[in-house]
Amino acid sequence: MKKNILKYSWLSIALLGLVACDVNNDLEPIAGPDVPQVDLTTGNLNFSSYVAVGASFTAGFTDNALFIAAQESSFPNIMSQKFQMAGGGDFVQPLMSDNIGGLLFGGTMIQGPRLYFNGSGPASIGAMPTTEVTTKLPSNNNNYGIPGAKSFHFVAPGYGSVNAVPLGQANPYFARISSSTGATVLGDAMANAPTFFSLSEIGGNDVLGYALGGGAGVDQTGNPDATSYGPADITDPTLFAGVVNQMVTTLTSNGAQGVIGNIPYITTLAHFTTVPHNPVPLDAATVAGVNQAYAAYNQGLQGVLDAKNAGLLPLQVIALLDQAGFDQAEVDKRQINFTEGNNAVVIMDEYLTDLTAVNPALVSMRQATQEDLLVLPSSSFIGTLADPSNPASVNGVGVPLADKWVLTPEEQNNIRVATDAYNTTLKSVADANGLAFVDFNVVLQNASTGGLEFDRYTLTTDLVTGGLISLDGVHLTGRGYALMANKFLEAIDAQYSSNFASATDGLAKADDYPTNYSPTFR
């Protein structure tokens, strides 16, 4: 069997697209019509102490890292600049030490540097971070965007303990700025006496770990005990609701007004939509050999079903197969067949009937379909050899992809159900407290289907060329965060009768914010 090394071939037009965006024809600008000055009015809104609470989007995380330039393009920082037009106070962010990204702990790198586009796909800039977690910063910040934080982490004492970071029991980003070993994110945020706050992407990480891991975690719906969760588990919606209510009750306790943003269906983002289900090109000779290798598997599936239907298996086994719904439709679904040209990868699927008790060779595998979502890192794994000495052990062809590389429809549904529950809570809490609300889920869905107009650009969720999603396939670009800031400002207008959207310079301008950074930018 030929070894098939899969690269980012579907991104071949990306560099051309980036170059095209940078063309400068040195033409004299054409003066536009005079635009009347519109003063900003914000009524009784008090922006003197704006505090942002959230996770990686709030921090400005982009290209798989947090770095100074990204933080300066965070949507809360952009909003704060507009708030300053209405008497808003300073907005202090816990800046990183460089534009490399990544973290050190005691001089050892614990998170890698940012990504850049190398002409064929995302790649690490290969530099050593200089931001040291054990070097504490002041705790009087305005931006409490904590990358990686799940909902219950915001109220968890000790989440900012430096000593607990190496144990995986604390967050390194919060450890840099926590006021004490036992501090909570919410408590430190409240120490700044917010007069206005934003609460965004709470719940995103409650499903993101599960999604990034290809659904390898556990859906903990019905289990409110967060101490029993693994890092890739889905948070129980009831636990989530309790935390959100606690957070908003606390944030509004001194009369602060604010805005809440919900979370998107993360499976619409480039991390889950870039790698096709059928990226394996095979010639006729290879096809014949692979199909021969899977012939016994295909025949074995049909044999088990025929034996079940004929009553030739033990009654207990027949009962279990009937209970699992093992039928001709599943046999057909599991048939593995390759043809000349591009082919679907072979994947493990835990939702198939376990037949190994009948025949150990009949593992739960099938070929992927358009309904399956392959995670972005699978692009550099598919086509490699599981056994370098065995040319037939091509991952995704001769060896099925493990669960962590793919989200099946069942796993996607787990994410969607939890996301819907979280968003229902966020909307009801916003309404109950008279807060502004941004339906960021609808915003991202529109971007993934037809694109979003932002000044002279159309932003989509396509990797590299879309302009909205950064190179990690999940987080936004600087321009994407500027658009997000505008959506928050428009929601504030709708709730509090301000006029950011119509005031002169009341909204961010697309051209002021980048979509990518040079690998030499440090």
Coordinates of C-alpha atoms in Angstrom, one line a residue:
M1 CA 0.0 0.0 0.0
K2 CA 1.3 3.5 -0.8
K3 CA 2.0 5.8 2.0
N4 CA -0.1 8.9 1.6
I5 CA 1.1 12.0 3.4
L6 CA -1.8 14.5 3.7
K7 CA -0.9 18.2 3.9
Y8 CA -3.0 21.3 3.9
S9 CA -3.5 20.9 0.1
W10 CA -7.0 22.5 0.4
L11 CA -5.3 25.7 1.5
S12 CA -3.3 26.1 -1.7
I13 CA -5.1 29.3 -2.6
A14 CA -4.6 30.9 0.7
L15 CA -1.3 32.6 0.2
L16 CA -2.6 34.1 -3.1
G17 CA -5.5 35.5 -1.2
L18 CA -3.3 37.0 1.5
V19 CA -1.1 38.6 -1.1
A20 CA -4.0 40.0 -3.0
C21 CA -5.3 41.7 0.2
D22 CA -2.0 43.6 0.5
V23 CA -1.9 45.1 -3.0
N24 CA -1.2 48.9 -2.9
N25 CA -1.6 50.6 -6.3
D26 CA -0.5 54.0 -4.8
L27 CA -3.5 55.7 -6.2
E28 CA -4.6 59.1 -4.9
P29 CA -7.5 58.7 -2.5
I30 CA -10.9 59.8 -3.8
A31 CA -12.5 62.1 -1.4
G32 CA -15.9 60.9 -0.2
P33 CA -18.9 63.0 0.6
D34 CA -18.8 65.1 3.8
V35 CA -20.2 63.0 6.7
P36 CA -22.0 65.0 9.4
Q37 CA -20.5 64.7 13.0
V38 CA -22.8 62.7 15.2
D39 CA -22.1 63.0 18.9
L40 CA -22.1 60.0 21.2
T41 CA -24.9 59.8 23.7
T42 CA -25.0 57.1 26.4
G43 CA -27.7 58.3 28.8
N44 CA -27.2 57.1 32.3
L45 CA -24.6 54.5 31.5
N46 CA -21.5 54.7 33.7
F47 CA -18.3 53.3 32.1
S48 CA -15.9 54.7 34.7
S49 CA -15.0 51.1 35.8
Y50 CA -15.6 48.7 33.0
V51 CA -14.6 45.1 33.8
A52 CA -14.7 42.2 31.3
V53 CA -15.1 38.7 32.5
G54 CA -14.8 35.7 30.2
A55 CA -12.4 33.2 28.7
S56 CA -10.1 33.2 25.7
F57 CA -12.2 35.5 23.4
T58 CA -12.3 38.1 26.1
A59 CA -8.5 37.8 26.5
G60 CA -7.9 38.3 22.8
F61 CA -6.5 34.8 22.3
T62 CA -5.6 34.3 18.6
D63 CA -3.4 32.0 16.5
N64 CA -3.4 29.5 19.4
A65 CA -1.7 31.9 21.8
L66 CA -2.0 35.1 23.8
F67 CA 0.4 37.9 23.1
I68 CA 0.6 41.7 23.4
A69 CA -0.7 42.6 20.0
A70 CA -3.6 40.2 20.3
Q71 CA -4.5 41.5 23.7
E72 CA -4.6 45.1 22.3
S73 CA -7.1 43.8 19.7
S74 CA -9.3 42.1 22.3
F75 CA -12.9 43.0 22.0
P76 CA -13.1 44.4 25.5
N77 CA -10.1 46.7 24.9
I78 CA -11.7 47.9 21.7
M79 CA -15.0 48.5 23.6
S80 CA -13.1 50.4 26.3
Q81 CA -11.7 52.8 23.8
K82 CA -15.3 53.6 22.7
F83 CA -16.4 53.9 26.3
Q84 CA -13.7 56.5 26.9
M85 CA -15.5 58.7 24.4
A86 CA -18.3 58.8 27.1
G87 CA -16.1 59.3 30.1
G88 CA -15.0 55.7 30.5
G89 CA -11.9 55.0 32.7
D90 CA -8.6 53.4 32.0
F91 CA -8.8 49.7 30.9
V92 CA -5.9 47.8 32.3
Q93 CA -5.0 44.4 30.8
P94 CA -2.5 41.8 32.2
L95 CA -0.2 42.0 29.1
M96 CA 2.0 39.2 28.2
S97 CA 5.8 39.8 27.9
D98 CA 6.1 39.5 24.1
N99 CA 4.4 38.9 20.8
I100 CA 5.6 35.3 20.7
G101 CA 2.8 33.9 22.8
G102 CA 3.1 30.9 25.1
L103 CA 4.1 30.5 28.7
L104 CA 7.0 29.5 30.9
F105 CA 6.8 28.0 34.3
G106 CA 10.0 28.2 36.2
G107 CA 11.8 28.7 32.9
T108 CA 10.2 25.6 31.3
M109 CA 7.8 26.1 28.4
I110 CA 4.3 24.9 29.3
Q111 CA 2.5 26.5 26.4
G112 CA 3.9 26.9 22.9
P113 CA 4.2 30.1 20.8
R114 CA 1.7 31.4 18.3
L115 CA 1.0 30.1 14.8
Y116 CA 1.7 31.8 11.5
F117 CA 0.7 30.8 7.9
N118 CA 3.8 29.2 6.2
G119 CA 2.2 29.2 2.7
S120 CA 0.6 25.8 3.0
G121 CA -0.9 25.8 6.5
P122 CA -0.6 26.9 10.1
A123 CA 2.8 26.4 11.7
S124 CA 4.5 27.4 14.9
I125 CA 6.8 30.4 14.8
G126 CA 9.3 28.3 16.7
A127 CA 10.4 30.9 19.2
M128 CA 10.8 30.5 23.0
P129 CA 8.1 32.4 25.0
T130 CA 9.3 34.9 27.6
T131 CA 6.1 35.2 29.7
E132 CA 6.8 33.6 33.1
V133 CA 3.8 32.4 35.1
T134 CA 5.6 32.7 38.4
T135 CA 6.2 36.4 37.8
K136 CA 3.1 37.9 39.4
L137 CA 1.3 40.9 38.0
P138 CA -0.9 43.3 39.9
S139 CA -4.4 42.0 40.4
N140 CA -6.2 45.3 39.7
N141 CA -7.0 44.5 36.1
N142 CA -10.0 45.3 34.0
N143 CA -9.8 42.3 31.7
Y144 CA -10.5 39.0 33.3
G145 CA -10.4 37.0 30.2
I146 CA -9.0 33.6 31.3
P147 CA -8.2 31.3 28.5
G148 CA -9.3 27.7 29.2
A149 CA -11.7 28.6 32.0
K150 CA -14.9 26.7 32.2
S151 CA -18.0 28.2 33.9
F152 CA -17.4 26.7 37.3
H153 CA -13.8 27.8 37.3
F154 CA -14.8 31.5 37.7
V155 CA -16.1 30.8 41.2
A156 CA -13.5 28.2 42.2
P157 CA -11.1 29.2 45.0
G158 CA -7.5 28.3 44.2
Y159 CA -7.9 28.5 40.4
G160 CA -5.2 31.1 40.5
S161 CA -2.7 29.3 42.7
V162 CA 0.7 29.4 41.2
N163 CA 1.8 26.2 43.1
A164 CA -1.2 24.3 41.7
V165 CA -0.4 25.1 38.1
P166 CA 2.0 22.2 37.6
L167 CA -0.5 19.9 39.1
G168 CA -3.1 20.8 36.6
Q169 CA -5.3 22.2 39.3
A170 CA -5.0 25.9 38.5
N171 CA -5.0 28.2 35.4
P172 CA -1.6 29.7 34.5
Y173 CA -3.2 32.8 33.0
F174 CA -5.2 33.5 36.2
A175 CA -2.2 32.5 38.4
R176 CA -0.2 35.5 36.9
I177 CA -2.8 38.0 38.2
S178 CA -4.7 36.4 41.1
S179 CA -4.8 38.5 44.3
S180 CA -4.1 35.4 46.5
T181 CA -3.7 31.7 46.4
G182 CA -7.4 31.2 47.3
A183 CA -8.8 34.0 45.1
T184 CA -11.6 33.5 42.6
V185 CA -11.8 35.1 39.2
L186 CA -15.2 36.6 40.1
G187 CA -13.9 37.9 43.4
D188 CA -10.9 39.6 41.9
A189 CA -13.1 41.1 39.2
M190 CA -15.5 42.5 41.8
A191 CA -12.6 44.1 43.6
N192 CA -12.5 46.6 40.8
A193 CA -16.0 47.8 41.7
P194 CA -17.4 47.5 38.2
T195 CA -19.9 50.1 37.0
F196 CA -20.3 48.2 33.7
F197 CA -19.3 44.7 32.8
S198 CA -19.3 42.3 29.9
L199 CA -19.8 38.6 30.4
S200 CA -18.8 36.7 27.3
E201 CA -18.3 33.1 26.1
I202 CA -19.1 31.6 29.5
G203 CA -19.8 28.0 28.6
G204 CA -17.6 27.9 25.5
N205 CA -14.9 25.9 27.2
D206 CA -17.6 23.7 28.8
V207 CA -18.0 22.1 25.4
L208 CA -14.8 23.0 23.6
G209 CA -12.6 20.5 25.3
Y210 CA -15.0 17.7 24.4
A211 CA -15.1 19.0 20.8
L212 CA -11.3 19.4 20.4
G213 CA -10.8 15.9 21.7
G214 CA -13.2 14.4 19.1
G215 CA -15.8 13.6 21.7
A216 CA -13.4 11.5 23.7
G217 CA -14.6 13.0 27.0
V218 CA -17.9 12.4 28.8
D219 CA -21.2 14.2 28.5
Q220 CA -21.8 15.0 32.2
T221 CA -25.3 16.2 31.8
G222 CA -27.2 15.1 34.9
N223 CA -24.0 15.2 37.0
P224 CA -23.5 18.6 38.8
D225 CA -20.4 17.4 40.6
A226 CA -17.6 19.3 38.8
T227 CA -15.0 17.6 41.0
S228 CA -15.7 14.4 39.1
Y229 CA -15.1 15.9 35.7
G230 CA -12.3 15.2 33.3
P231 CA -10.8 18.1 31.3
A232 CA -12.6 17.1 28.1
D233 CA -16.1 16.6 29.7
I234 CA -19.2 18.5 28.9
T235 CA -20.5 20.5 31.9
D236 CA -23.9 19.7 33.3
P237 CA -26.4 22.5 32.2
T238 CA -27.9 22.7 35.7
L239 CA -24.4 23.3 37.2
F240 CA -23.8 25.9 34.5
A241 CA -27.1 27.7 35.2
G242 CA -26.3 28.0 38.9
V243 CA -22.8 29.4 38.2
V244 CA -24.1 32.0 35.7
N245 CA -26.8 33.1 38.1
Q246 CA -24.3 33.5 40.8
M247 CA -21.9 35.5 38.6
V248 CA -24.6 37.9 37.3
T249 CA -26.1 38.4 40.8
T250 CA -22.6 39.3 42.1
L251 CA -21.7 41.5 39.2
T252 CA -24.9 43.5 39.4
S253 CA -24.9 43.7 43.2
N254 CA -23.6 47.3 43.3
G255 CA -26.0 48.4 40.5
A256 CA -23.6 47.8 37.6
Q257 CA -25.1 47.5 34.1
G258 CA -23.7 45.2 31.5
V259 CA -23.9 43.0 28.4
I260 CA -23.9 39.3 28.1
G261 CA -22.9 37.3 25.0
N262 CA -23.9 33.7 24.3
I263 CA -21.7 31.0 22.8
P264 CA -21.6 29.7 19.2
Y265 CA -22.1 26.2 17.8
I266 CA -18.3 25.7 17.9
T267 CA -18.6 22.9 15.3
T268 CA -19.2 25.6 12.6
L269 CA -15.7 26.9 13.2
A270 CA -12.8 26.1 10.9
H271 CA -11.1 23.7 13.4
F272 CA -14.0 21.3 12.6
T273 CA -14.8 22.1 9.0
T274 CA -11.5 22.4 7.2
V275 CA -10.4 18.8 6.9
P276 CA -12.7 16.9 4.4
H277 CA -14.1 13.5 5.3
N278 CA -12.5 12.0 2.1
P279 CA -9.0 13.3 1.8
V280 CA -7.3 10.0 0.8
P281 CA -6.4 9.7 -2.9
L282 CA -5.9 6.1 -4.0
D283 CA -5.0 4.5 -7.3
A284 CA -6.6 1.3 -8.7
A285 CA -3.9 -1.0 -7.6
T286 CA -3.9 0.3 -4.0
V287 CA -7.7 0.1 -4.0
A288 CA -7.7 -3.5 -4.9
G289 CA -5.3 -4.4 -2.1
V290 CA -7.1 -2.4 0.6
N291 CA -10.5 -3.8 -0.3
Q292 CA -9.1 -7.3 -0.1
A293 CA -7.8 -6.5 3.3
Y294 CA -11.3 -5.4 4.5
A295 CA -13.2 -8.3 2.8
A296 CA -13.2 -10.5 5.9
Y297 CA -14.5 -7.6 8.0
N298 CA -17.4 -6.8 5.6
Q299 CA -18.3 -10.5 5.3
G300 CA -18.1 -11.0 9.0
L301 CA -20.6 -8.2 9.7
Q302 CA -23.1 -9.8 7.4
G303 CA -22.4 -13.2 8.8
V304 CA -23.2 -12.1 12.4
L305 CA -26.5 -10.5 11.2
D306 CA -27.5 -13.7 9.3
A307 CA -26.6 -15.9 12.2
K308 CA -28.7 -13.6 14.6
N309 CA -31.7 -13.7 12.2
A310 CA -31.4 -17.5 11.9
G311 CA -31.2 -18.0 15.6
L312 CA -27.8 -19.5 15.4
L313 CA -26.3 -17.4 18.2
P314 CA -26.8 -17.8 21.9
L315 CA -30.1 -16.3 23.0
Q316 CA -28.4 -13.9 25.3
V317 CA -26.3 -12.6 22.5
I318 CA -29.3 -12.3 20.2
A319 CA -31.1 -10.3 22.9
L320 CA -28.2 -7.9 23.3
L321 CA -27.9 -7.4 19.5
D322 CA -31.6 -6.8 19.2
Q323 CA -31.5 -4.3 22.1
A324 CA -28.6 -2.5 20.4
G325 CA -30.6 -2.3 17.2
F326 CA -28.1 -4.2 15.1
D327 CA -29.7 -4.7 11.7
Q328 CA -29.1 -4.6 8.0
A329 CA -28.8 -0.8 8.0
E330 CA -25.9 -0.9 10.4
V331 CA -24.2 -3.7 8.5
D332 CA -24.5 -1.5 5.3
K333 CA -23.2 1.5 7.2
R334 CA -20.1 -0.4 8.4
Q335 CA -19.1 -1.8 5.0
I336 CA -15.7 -0.5 4.1
N337 CA -15.1 0.0 0.4
F338 CA -12.5 2.1 -1.4
T339 CA -12.6 3.3 -5.0
E340 CA -10.1 4.9 -7.3
G341 CA -9.9 8.7 -6.5
N342 CA -10.5 10.4 -3.2
N343 CA -11.8 8.2 -0.4
A344 CA -13.3 8.6 3.0
V345 CA -11.1 7.8 6.0
V346 CA -11.8 4.8 8.2
I347 CA -12.8 5.8 11.7
M348 CA -13.6 4.1 15.0
D349 CA -17.2 4.8 16.1
E350 CA -18.2 4.0 19.7
Y351 CA -21.9 4.4 18.8
L352 CA -21.8 1.3 16.6
T353 CA -22.9 -2.0 18.1
D354 CA -20.0 -3.8 19.9
L355 CA -19.6 -7.1 18.1
T356 CA -16.3 -8.1 19.5
A357 CA -17.9 -10.6 21.9
V358 CA -19.1 -12.5 18.8
N359 CA -16.0 -12.0 16.7
P360 CA -13.0 -10.0 18.1
A361 CA -12.0 -8.9 14.6
L362 CA -15.3 -7.0 14.2
V363 CA -14.3 -3.8 15.9
S364 CA -16.5 -0.7 15.8
M365 CA -15.2 0.9 12.7
R366 CA -16.7 2.4 9.5
Q367 CA -15.8 4.9 6.8
A368 CA -16.5 8.6 7.5
T369 CA -19.3 10.5 5.8
Q370 CA -20.0 14.1 5.2
E371 CA -21.8 14.1 8.5
D372 CA -18.6 13.5 10.4
L373 CA -16.2 16.3 11.4
L374 CA -12.5 15.7 11.4
V375 CA -10.5 18.0 13.8
L376 CA -7.9 20.2 12.3
P377 CA -4.8 18.4 13.7
S378 CA -5.9 15.2 11.8
S379 CA -4.7 16.8 8.6
S380 CA -1.1 16.0 9.6
F381 CA -1.9 12.6 11.0
I382 CA -4.0 11.0 8.2
G383 CA -1.7 9.2 5.8
T384 CA 1.2 8.6 8.2
L385 CA 2.2 5.1 9.2
A386 CA 1.1 3.6 12.5
D387 CA 4.0 1.1 12.1
P388 CA 6.9 2.6 10.1
S389 CA 8.0 -0.9 9.1
N390 CA 4.5 -1.8 7.7
P391 CA 3.4 0.1 4.6
A392 CA -0.1 -1.2 5.0
S393 CA -0.6 0.6 8.4
V394 CA -1.6 3.9 6.9
N395 CA -3.6 5.9 9.5
G396 CA -7.1 6.5 8.2
V397 CA -6.8 3.7 5.6
G398 CA -5.3 0.5 6.9
V399 CA -5.6 1.6 10.5
P400 CA -8.8 3.4 11.6
L401 CA -8.6 6.8 13.1
A402 CA -9.2 6.9 16.9
D403 CA -12.1 8.7 18.5
K404 CA -10.1 11.8 19.2
W405 CA -9.7 12.7 15.5
V406 CA -13.4 12.9 14.6
L407 CA -16.7 14.1 15.9
T408 CA -19.5 11.8 14.9
P409 CA -23.1 13.1 14.5
E410 CA -23.9 11.8 18.0
E411 CA -21.1 13.7 19.5
Q412 CA -22.0 16.8 17.6
N413 CA -25.5 16.5 19.0
N414 CA -24.2 16.3 22.5
I415 CA -22.4 19.6 21.9
R416 CA -25.4 21.2 20.4
V417 CA -27.8 20.2 23.1
A418 CA -25.5 21.5 25.8
T419 CA -24.9 24.7 23.9
D420 CA -28.6 25.3 23.5
A421 CA -29.1 24.8 27.2
Y422 CA -26.3 27.2 28.1
N423 CA -27.6 29.8 25.7
T424 CA -31.1 29.5 27.1
T425 CA -29.7 30.3 30.6
L426 CA -27.6 33.2 29.4
K427 CA -30.6 34.8 27.6
S428 CA -33.0 34.3 30.5
V429 CA -30.4 35.7 33.0
A430 CA -29.8 38.7 30.8
D431 CA -33.5 39.4 30.4
A432 CA -34.2 39.0 34.1
N433 CA -31.5 41.5 35.0
G434 CA -32.2 44.0 32.3
L435 CA -28.9 43.5 30.6
A436 CA -27.9 43.9 27.0
F437 CA -27.6 40.6 25.1
V438 CA -25.5 39.5 22.0
D439 CA -26.6 36.4 20.1
F440 CA -23.1 35.5 19.1
N441 CA -24.4 32.1 18.1
V442 CA -26.4 33.6 15.3
V443 CA -23.5 35.9 14.3
L444 CA -21.1 32.9 13.8
Q445 CA -23.8 30.8 12.0
N446 CA -24.2 33.7 9.5
A447 CA -20.5 33.9 9.1
S448 CA -20.3 30.2 8.4
T449 CA -23.0 30.2 5.8
G450 CA -23.0 33.5 3.8
G451 CA -20.4 35.6 5.5
L452 CA -20.6 38.8 7.5
E453 CA -20.1 42.3 6.0
F454 CA -17.7 44.4 7.9
D455 CA -16.9 47.7 6.2
R456 CA -15.4 46.7 2.8
Y457 CA -14.8 43.0 3.8
T458 CA -16.9 39.9 3.9
L459 CA -15.7 37.8 6.8
T460 CA -16.3 34.0 6.8
T461 CA -15.2 31.1 9.1
D462 CA -12.9 29.7 6.4
L463 CA -9.4 28.9 7.7
V464 CA -6.7 31.4 6.6
T465 CA -8.8 33.1 3.8
G466 CA -12.0 33.9 5.8
G467 CA -10.6 36.8 7.8
L468 CA -12.7 36.0 10.9
I469 CA -11.1 32.9 12.4
S470 CA -7.5 32.8 13.3
L471 CA -5.0 30.0 12.4
D472 CA -6.0 27.7 15.3
G473 CA -9.4 27.4 13.7
V474 CA -11.3 28.3 16.9
H475 CA -10.4 31.8 18.1
L476 CA -11.0 35.1 16.2
T477 CA -8.5 37.3 14.4
G478 CA -8.0 40.9 15.5
R479 CA -10.5 41.9 12.8
G480 CA -12.9 39.3 14.1
Y481 CA -12.6 40.7 17.6
A482 CA -13.3 44.2 16.2
L483 CA -16.5 42.9 14.6
M484 CA -17.4 41.2 17.9
A485 CA -16.8 44.5 19.8
N486 CA -19.2 46.2 17.4
K487 CA -21.9 43.6 18.0
F488 CA -21.6 44.2 21.7
L489 CA -21.8 48.0 21.2
E490 CA -24.9 47.6 19.0
A491 CA -26.5 45.4 21.7
I492 CA -25.7 48.1 24.3
D493 CA -27.5 50.6 22.0
A494 CA -30.5 48.4 21.8
Q495 CA -30.8 47.9 25.6
Y496 CA -29.8 51.2 26.9
S497 CA -30.6 53.7 24.1
S498 CA -27.1 54.7 23.4
N499 CA -25.9 55.4 19.9
F500 CA -22.5 53.9 19.4
A501 CA -23.6 52.5 16.0
S502 CA -24.6 55.9 14.6
A503 CA -22.1 58.1 16.4
T504 CA -19.0 59.3 14.7
D505 CA -16.2 56.8 15.4
G506 CA -18.6 54.9 17.7
L507 CA -17.7 51.6 16.1
A508 CA -14.4 49.9 15.3
K509 CA -13.2 50.0 11.8
A510 CA -12.1 46.8 10.0
D511 CA -9.0 48.3 8.5
D512 CA -7.6 49.1 11.9
Y513 CA -7.3 45.5 12.9
P514 CA -5.2 42.7 11.4
T515 CA -6.1 39.2 10.3
N516 CA -2.5 37.8 10.5
Y517 CA 0.9 38.5 12.0
S518 CA 4.4 38.1 10.5
P519 CA 6.4 35.2 12.0
T520 CA 9.2 37.7 12.7
F521 CA 6.9 39.9 14.8
R522 CA 8.2 39.3 18.3

